[in-house]
Coordinates of C-alpha atoms in Angstrom, one line a residue:
M1 CA -6.9 -14.5 11.3
E2 CA -4.1 -15.3 9.1
S3 CA -4.5 -14.4 5.5
T4 CA -1.7 -15.4 3.2
K5 CA 1.1 -15.3 5.8
P6 CA 2.4 -18.9 6.0
Q7 CA 5.7 -19.5 4.2
V8 CA 5.0 -21.6 1.2
S9 CA 7.5 -23.6 -0.9
S10 CA 5.9 -23.0 -4.2
E11 CA 3.2 -20.8 -5.6
F12 CA 0.8 -23.5 -6.7
S13 CA 1.0 -25.8 -3.7
K14 CA -1.5 -23.5 -1.8
Q15 CA -3.5 -22.2 -4.7
Y16 CA -4.3 -25.4 -6.6
S17 CA -5.7 -28.7 -5.5
A18 CA -3.6 -31.8 -6.1
R19 CA -6.1 -32.9 -8.7
M20 CA -5.7 -29.7 -10.7
V21 CA -1.9 -29.9 -10.6
T22 CA -1.9 -33.5 -11.8
A23 CA -4.4 -32.7 -14.6
F24 CA -2.4 -29.7 -15.9
R25 CA 0.9 -31.7 -15.6
Y26 CA -0.4 -34.8 -17.6
G27 CA -2.3 -32.5 -19.9
S28 CA 0.9 -30.7 -20.9
L29 CA 2.5 -34.1 -21.6
A30 CA -0.4 -35.2 -23.7
I31 CA -0.1 -32.0 -25.8
A32 CA 3.6 -32.5 -26.3
S33 CA 3.0 -36.2 -27.3
I34 CA 0.3 -35.2 -29.9
G35 CA 2.7 -32.6 -31.3
L36 CA 5.6 -35.0 -31.6
I37 CA 3.5 -37.8 -33.2
Q38 CA 2.0 -35.5 -35.7
A39 CA 5.4 -33.9 -36.5
V40 CA 6.8 -37.4 -37.3
I41 CA 3.9 -38.2 -39.5
F42 CA 4.0 -35.0 -41.5
A43 CA 7.8 -35.3 -41.8
L44 CA 7.3 -38.6 -43.6
I45 CA 4.9 -36.9 -45.9
G46 CA 7.3 -34.0 -46.4
S47 CA 4.9 -31.2 -45.2
W48 CA 7.6 -29.2 -43.4
L49 CA 5.5 -26.2 -42.5
V50 CA 3.1 -28.6 -40.7
V51 CA 6.1 -30.2 -39.1
A52 CA 7.3 -26.8 -37.8
M53 CA 3.8 -26.1 -36.3
E54 CA 3.7 -29.5 -34.6
V55 CA 7.3 -29.1 -33.2
A56 CA 6.1 -25.8 -31.7
V57 CA 3.2 -27.6 -30.1
F58 CA 5.7 -30.2 -28.7
I59 CA 7.9 -27.4 -27.3
A60 CA 5.0 -25.6 -25.8
G61 CA 3.8 -28.8 -24.0
I62 CA 7.2 -29.6 -22.6
A63 CA 7.7 -26.0 -21.5
I64 CA 4.4 -26.0 -19.6
Y65 CA 5.4 -29.3 -17.9
I66 CA 8.8 -28.0 -16.9
L67 CA 7.3 -24.8 -15.4
I68 CA 4.8 -26.9 -13.4
R69 CA 7.5 -29.2 -12.1
R70 CA 9.5 -26.2 -11.0
G71 CA 6.5 -24.7 -9.1
H72 CA 5.3 -22.1 -11.5
L73 CA 1.9 -23.5 -12.4
A74 CA 0.1 -20.2 -12.7
F75 CA 2.7 -18.7 -15.1
G76 CA 3.1 -22.0 -16.9
V77 CA -0.6 -22.3 -17.6
L78 CA -1.0 -18.7 -18.8
A79 CA 2.1 -18.8 -21.0
G80 CA 1.2 -22.2 -22.4
Q81 CA -2.3 -21.1 -23.2
A82 CA -1.0 -18.0 -25.0
A83 CA 1.5 -20.1 -27.1
L84 CA -1.0 -22.8 -28.0
M85 CA -3.6 -20.2 -28.9
V86 CA -1.2 -18.6 -31.4
I87 CA -0.3 -22.0 -32.8
A88 CA -4.0 -23.0 -33.1
I89 CA -4.8 -19.7 -34.9
A90 CA -1.8 -20.1 -37.2
M91 CA -2.8 -23.7 -38.1
G92 CA -6.4 -22.6 -38.7
L93 CA -5.3 -19.8 -41.0
L94 CA -2.3 -21.4 -42.8
L95 CA -2.8 -25.2 -42.8
D96 CA -6.3 -26.3 -41.8
V97 CA -8.2 -24.4 -44.5
P98 CA -11.8 -25.5 -45.4
T99 CA -12.4 -27.2 -48.8
S100 CA -15.5 -28.4 -50.5
E101 CA -14.8 -31.9 -49.1
T102 CA -13.4 -31.2 -45.6
P103 CA -14.2 -28.5 -43.1
R104 CA -11.8 -26.6 -40.9
I105 CA -11.4 -28.4 -37.6
S106 CA -8.3 -27.3 -35.7
H107 CA -10.1 -24.2 -34.3
L108 CA -11.9 -26.6 -31.9
Y109 CA -8.7 -26.6 -29.9
L110 CA -9.5 -23.0 -29.1
L111 CA -12.5 -24.1 -27.1
V112 CA -10.3 -26.6 -25.2
L113 CA -7.9 -23.7 -24.4
A114 CA -10.8 -21.5 -23.3
A115 CA -12.1 -24.3 -21.0
L116 CA -8.6 -24.8 -19.5
G117 CA -8.4 -21.0 -19.0
Y118 CA -11.8 -21.0 -17.2
L119 CA -10.6 -23.8 -14.9
N120 CA -7.5 -21.7 -14.1
Y121 CA -9.5 -18.5 -13.6
Q122 CA -11.7 -20.3 -11.0
R123 CA -8.5 -21.0 -9.0
E124 CA -6.8 -17.7 -9.4
N125 CA -8.7 -14.7 -10.9
S126 CA -6.6 -12.6 -13.2
R127 CA -7.2 -10.1 -16.0
A128 CA -4.6 -11.8 -18.1
Q129 CA -6.4 -15.1 -17.9
L130 CA -9.8 -13.5 -18.6
A131 CA -8.2 -11.8 -21.7
L132 CA -6.9 -15.1 -23.0
I133 CA -10.3 -16.8 -22.6
G134 CA -11.9 -13.9 -24.5
L135 CA -9.3 -14.1 -27.3
C136 CA -9.7 -17.9 -27.6
L137 CA -13.5 -17.6 -28.0
L138 CA -13.2 -14.6 -30.4
S139 CA -10.7 -16.5 -32.5
F140 CA -13.0 -19.6 -32.5
I141 CA -15.9 -17.5 -33.8
V142 CA -13.8 -15.9 -36.6
L143 CA -12.4 -19.2 -37.8
S144 CA -15.8 -20.9 -37.5
S145 CA -17.6 -18.2 -39.5
A146 CA -15.1 -16.9 -42.1
H147 CA -14.0 -18.9 -45.1
L148 CA -10.4 -18.1 -44.8
T149 CA -8.0 -19.8 -47.2
S150 CA -4.2 -20.1 -47.4
P151 CA -1.9 -20.1 -50.5
Y152 CA 1.0 -21.5 -48.5
V153 CA 0.3 -25.2 -48.0
E154 CA -1.4 -27.8 -50.2
L155 CA -2.0 -31.0 -48.3
P156 CA -3.0 -34.2 -50.1
E157 CA -6.7 -34.6 -49.8
M158 CA -6.4 -38.0 -48.0
V159 CA -4.1 -36.4 -45.4
H160 CA -6.4 -33.5 -45.0
T161 CA -9.4 -35.8 -44.5
I162 CA -7.6 -38.1 -42.0
G163 CA -6.3 -35.0 -40.1
T164 CA -9.8 -33.6 -40.0
W165 CA -11.2 -36.8 -38.3
A166 CA -8.2 -37.2 -36.1
N167 CA -8.2 -33.6 -34.8
A168 CA -12.0 -33.7 -34.4
F169 CA -11.6 -36.8 -32.3
M170 CA -8.7 -35.5 -30.1
A171 CA -10.3 -32.1 -29.6
T172 CA -13.6 -33.6 -28.5
I173 CA -11.9 -36.0 -26.1
M174 CA -9.9 -33.1 -24.6
L175 CA -13.0 -30.9 -24.3
A176 CA -14.8 -33.7 -22.6
A177 CA -11.9 -34.1 -20.2
C178 CA -12.0 -30.4 -19.5
I179 CA -15.8 -30.6 -18.7
H180 CA -15.1 -33.5 -16.4
A181 CA -12.4 -31.6 -14.7
M182 CA -14.7 -28.6 -14.3
Q183 CA -17.4 -30.8 -12.7
A184 CA -14.9 -32.4 -10.4
E185 CA -13.5 -29.0 -9.3
F186 CA -16.9 -27.5 -8.8
T187 CA -17.9 -30.5 -6.7
R188 CA -14.6 -30.3 -4.7
K189 CA -15.2 -26.6 -4.1
D190 CA -18.8 -27.1 -3.1
K191 CA -17.8 -29.8 -0.6
F192 CA -14.9 -27.7 0.6
S193 CA -17.3 -24.8 1.3
R194 CA -19.8 -27.0 3.2
D195 CA -16.9 -28.5 5.3
L196 CA -15.6 -25.0 6.0
M197 CA -19.0 -23.7 7.1
D198 CA -19.3 -26.7 9.5
A199 CA -15.8 -26.5 10.8
L200 CA -16.4 -23.7 13.3
W201 CA -19.4 -25.4 14.9
R202 CA -17.6 -28.7 15.0
G203 CA -14.6 -27.3 16.9
E204 CA -12.1 -28.0 14.1
F205 CA -10.3 -24.7 14.3
H206 CA -7.5 -24.0 16.7
L207 CA -4.8 -21.4 17.4
V208 CA -1.1 -21.7 17.2
Y209 CA 1.3 -19.1 18.6
Q210 CA 4.5 -17.7 17.0
P211 CA 6.9 -15.9 19.3
Q212 CA 7.8 -12.3 19.0
V213 CA 11.1 -11.1 20.5
D214 CA 13.1 -8.0 21.3
V215 CA 16.6 -7.2 20.0
S216 CA 18.1 -9.4 22.7
K217 CA 15.8 -12.3 21.6
N218 CA 13.8 -12.2 24.8
T219 CA 10.2 -13.2 24.1
I220 CA 7.9 -10.2 24.4
G221 CA 4.7 -11.7 22.9
A222 CA 3.2 -13.9 20.3
E223 CA 1.0 -13.8 17.2
A224 CA -2.1 -16.0 17.3
L225 CA -2.5 -17.8 14.0
L226 CA -5.6 -19.7 12.9
R227 CA -5.4 -23.4 11.8
W228 CA -8.0 -25.8 10.5
N229 CA -7.6 -29.5 11.3
S230 CA -10.3 -31.2 9.2
P231 CA -11.1 -34.9 10.0
Q232 CA -11.4 -35.5 6.2
R233 CA -8.7 -33.3 4.8
G234 CA -6.1 -33.1 7.6
L235 CA -4.4 -29.8 8.3
V236 CA -5.7 -27.3 5.7
S237 CA -3.5 -24.3 4.9
P238 CA -4.9 -20.9 5.8
V239 CA -3.9 -19.7 2.3
E240 CA -6.5 -22.1 1.0
F241 CA -9.4 -21.7 3.5
I242 CA -9.2 -18.0 4.5
P243 CA -10.0 -16.6 1.0
Q244 CA -12.9 -19.1 0.7
A245 CA -14.1 -18.1 4.2
E246 CA -14.1 -14.5 3.0
K247 CA -16.1 -15.4 -0.1
L248 CA -18.7 -17.3 2.0
G249 CA -19.0 -14.4 4.5
L250 CA -17.7 -16.5 7.4
M251 CA -14.9 -14.2 8.5
V252 CA -16.9 -12.3 11.0
A253 CA -18.0 -15.5 12.8
I254 CA -14.5 -17.1 12.6
G255 CA -12.8 -13.8 13.6
S256 CA -15.1 -13.4 16.6
W257 CA -14.1 -16.9 17.7
V258 CA -10.4 -16.2 17.3
L259 CA -10.7 -12.9 19.2
E260 CA -12.5 -14.5 22.1
R261 CA -10.0 -17.4 22.3
G262 CA -7.1 -15.0 22.1
C263 CA -8.6 -12.8 24.9
L264 CA -9.1 -15.9 27.1
T265 CA -5.5 -16.8 26.6
L266 CA -4.3 -13.2 27.3
A267 CA -6.4 -13.2 30.5
E268 CA -4.8 -16.5 31.7
W269 CA -1.3 -15.0 31.0
G270 CA -2.2 -12.0 33.1
E271 CA -2.6 -14.4 36.1
T272 CA 0.8 -16.1 35.5
P273 CA 3.8 -14.2 36.7
H274 CA 6.3 -15.2 34.0
L275 CA 3.7 -14.6 31.2
R276 CA 1.9 -11.5 32.3
H277 CA 4.3 -9.2 30.4
L278 CA 3.5 -10.8 27.1
T279 CA 1.4 -9.2 24.3
L280 CA -0.8 -11.1 22.0
S281 CA -1.4 -10.1 18.3
I282 CA -4.6 -11.1 16.6
N283 CA -5.3 -10.7 12.9
V284 CA -8.5 -8.8 11.9
S285 CA -9.9 -9.0 8.4
S286 CA -11.3 -6.0 6.7
S287 CA -14.8 -7.5 6.6
Q288 CA -14.6 -8.1 10.4
L289 CA -13.4 -4.6 11.1
M290 CA -16.1 -3.0 9.0
H291 CA -18.9 -4.9 10.7
E292 CA -21.1 -2.5 12.4
D293 CA -20.9 -4.2 15.8
F294 CA -17.1 -4.9 15.8
E295 CA -16.1 -2.3 18.4
T296 CA -18.9 -3.4 20.7
F297 CA -17.9 -7.0 20.4
V298 CA -14.3 -6.2 21.2
R299 CA -15.4 -4.2 24.3
D300 CA -17.7 -6.9 25.5
T301 CA -15.1 -9.7 24.9
L302 CA -12.5 -7.8 26.9
A303 CA -15.0 -7.3 29.7
K304 CA -16.1 -10.9 29.7
T305 CA -12.7 -12.5 29.6
H306 CA -11.0 -9.8 31.8
A307 CA -8.1 -9.6 29.3
D308 CA -5.8 -6.6 29.6
P309 CA -6.4 -4.4 26.5
Q310 CA -3.0 -2.9 26.9
R311 CA -1.6 -6.3 26.0
L312 CA -3.8 -6.9 23.0
V313 CA -2.6 -6.0 19.5
L314 CA -5.0 -6.1 16.6
E315 CA -3.3 -6.5 13.2
L316 CA -4.8 -5.1 10.0
T317 CA -3.7 -5.7 6.5
E318 CA -3.3 -2.9 4.0
S319 CA -6.4 -4.1 2.2
V320 CA -8.5 -2.2 4.8
L321 CA -7.2 1.0 3.3
V322 CA -9.3 0.6 0.1
T323 CA -12.5 0.8 2.1
D324 CA -14.1 4.0 3.6
I325 CA -11.0 5.5 5.2
E326 CA -12.9 7.9 7.4
L327 CA -15.0 5.1 8.8
V328 CA -11.8 3.1 9.3
I329 CA -10.2 5.9 11.2
A330 CA -13.3 6.3 13.4
K331 CA -13.3 2.6 14.2
L332 CA -9.6 2.5 15.0
N333 CA -9.9 5.5 17.3
A334 CA -12.7 3.7 19.2
L335 CA -10.5 0.7 19.6
R336 CA -7.6 2.9 20.7
E337 CA -9.8 4.4 23.4
L338 CA -10.1 0.9 24.9
G339 CA -6.3 0.8 25.2
I340 CA -5.7 -1.7 22.3
T341 CA -2.6 -1.4 20.1
I342 CA -3.3 -1.3 16.4
A343 CA -0.7 -2.7 14.0
L344 CA -0.4 -2.5 10.2
D345 CA 0.6 -5.9 8.9
D346 CA 2.6 -6.8 5.7
F347 CA 3.7 -3.2 5.3
G348 CA 4.9 -2.3 1.8
T349 CA 2.9 -4.9 -0.2
G350 CA -0.3 -3.0 -0.7
Y351 CA -1.9 0.4 -0.5
S352 CA -0.1 2.1 2.4
S353 CA 1.4 5.5 2.0
L354 CA 2.8 8.3 4.2
S355 CA -0.5 10.1 4.2
Y356 CA -2.3 7.0 5.4
L357 CA 0.3 6.3 8.1
R358 CA 0.0 9.9 9.4
R359 CA -3.8 9.8 9.6
L360 CA -4.4 6.3 10.9
P361 CA -4.2 5.7 14.6
I362 CA -1.6 2.9 14.2
Q363 CA 1.1 2.2 16.7
Q364 CA 3.0 -0.6 15.1
I365 CA 4.3 -1.3 11.6
K366 CA 5.1 -4.9 10.6
I367 CA 7.7 -5.1 7.7
D368 CA 6.7 -7.7 5.3
R369 CA 8.9 -10.9 5.1
S370 CA 9.7 -10.3 1.5
F371 CA 11.7 -7.2 2.3
V372 CA 13.3 -8.8 5.3
Q373 CA 14.5 -11.9 3.4
D374 CA 16.0 -9.8 0.5
A375 CA 17.8 -7.3 2.8
V376 CA 20.9 -9.4 3.4
N377 CA 21.6 -10.2 -0.3
S378 CA 20.5 -6.9 -1.9
S379 CA 21.8 -3.5 -1.1
G380 CA 18.7 -2.0 -2.6
S381 CA 16.4 -4.0 -0.4
A382 CA 18.6 -3.2 2.6
S383 CA 18.3 0.5 1.9
L384 CA 14.6 0.2 1.6
V385 CA 14.2 -1.7 4.9
K386 CA 16.5 0.9 6.6
N387 CA 14.4 3.7 5.3
I388 CA 11.2 2.0 6.4
V389 CA 12.6 1.6 9.9
T390 CA 13.7 5.2 10.0
M391 CA 10.4 6.5 8.6
T392 CA 8.4 4.5 11.1
R393 CA 10.5 5.7 14.1
D394 CA 10.2 9.3 12.8
L395 CA 6.4 8.8 12.8
E396 CA 6.7 7.6 16.4
R397 CA 5.5 4.1 15.6
T398 CA 7.2 0.9 16.7
V399 CA 8.4 -1.5 13.9
L400 CA 8.4 -5.3 13.9
A401 CA 10.2 -7.3 11.3
E402 CA 8.5 -10.5 10.1
G403 CA 9.9 -13.5 8.5
V404 CA 13.4 -13.4 10.1
E405 CA 15.1 -16.7 9.5
T406 CA 18.8 -16.1 10.0
V407 CA 21.1 -14.5 12.5
E408 CA 22.5 -12.3 9.7
Q409 CA 19.0 -10.9 9.0
H410 CA 18.4 -10.3 12.7
D411 CA 21.8 -8.5 13.1
L412 CA 21.2 -6.3 10.0
L413 CA 17.7 -5.3 11.1
A414 CA 19.0 -4.5 14.6
E415 CA 21.7 -2.4 13.1
F416 CA 19.0 -0.4 11.2
G417 CA 17.2 0.3 14.5
C418 CA 14.5 -2.5 14.5
I419 CA 13.8 -3.6 18.1
E420 CA 11.0 -6.2 17.6
F421 CA 11.2 -9.4 15.5
Q422 CA 9.2 -12.4 14.4
G423 CA 10.2 -15.5 12.4
Y424 CA 11.4 -19.0 12.2
L425 CA 14.7 -18.0 13.8
Y426 CA 12.9 -17.5 17.1
G427 CA 10.3 -20.2 16.7
K428 CA 7.7 -21.6 14.4
P429 CA 4.0 -21.4 15.1
M430 CA 3.4 -23.8 18.0
A431 CA 0.7 -25.1 20.4
L432 CA -0.2 -22.9 23.3
A433 CA 1.3 -25.3 25.9
E434 CA 4.6 -25.4 24.0
F435 CA 4.8 -21.7 23.7
E436 CA 4.1 -21.2 27.4
D437 CA 6.7 -23.8 28.4
R438 CA 9.5 -22.2 26.3
K439 CA 12.2 -20.2 27.8
M440 CA 11.2 -16.5 27.7
G441 CA 14.7 -15.2 27.9
S442 CA 17.3 -15.2 25.1

């Protein structure tokens, strides 16, 4: 299976639903508008410290909006929350101090920020987001419980009273909107999970094939990539459904289907003269590999389909290295005894090291696309890629460069000694019939 391999144009397009992106975008504009309106009001009154605070709110809202528009939603939301949290705390300490007539109210915005943070955390777990949620809640407790006063600003009582009611109203509305967004997101995820669980049995999955070539650009094989064509959702990105399938424990079943379909294709190629030389790479998740019956299933699938194990490549990501390494080695040795080639995918992005490469029965290293795409424009990246190729050849492994998109990248990698390639330069993932009909030469 494919994990996070498809090229994406922006970081949020695959990690966030369209509803969430829209909510954050218009929410940031609402924050900016509130800050601007209140800045104008307090400027007329002459409370310039309040104006400075509201201008900061306006700037934070606009900054979040710009970051989202430029495709940096995750960073924009985190940075915006941090900035607004500081502003809310400063307002609660310096401006919105409780009196005998009016309570402190601006700290309610900390609950809104915590709710927004929780929404973001559900989409992309991170310690930074969790820390911000905790700080917002802790600050809310402190400002709710402590009678902290400020000697810096004396607002007219009428202004303070009106501001208390206005802020209470706006904070409540925003908190209600966050709760609604949470419910909508939980409902979406629940339905998404149900649809995903049914997709395999409804035959909604299919495989596409991306060519792999040699240094002369002759096709030597393909990588089988999983796609989900949902009747309700259309074509769903693997970046979105693969992690959810992992959480639901579906990867063993889905992976078994992929392996069986791939072996059937490989067996058909073996009976076709101009295709019988091709290899087929199939991604294997760590949960699939670590399943107790995985080696038996692979052996039985090869026997049932009559696929040539010498033409089958199983690709593992570096995440498998955080599991029981001795068990991983034993499983890979059992697969090697069947004649299967083992490849380490996305090399350089995770946990791999020389000690692992020396111990693991791996025959192929796939250089991650991020290194490949930087190699032409960065001497440092070029040196790194060259060293990876040299090291891999010294360890008597083959090396395949992923994500090759230009002739310049191909030529540079070939100069470094790379002899196998994959990327849009040679062909995008395509239907099986299209792949089989393409010219296998250069």
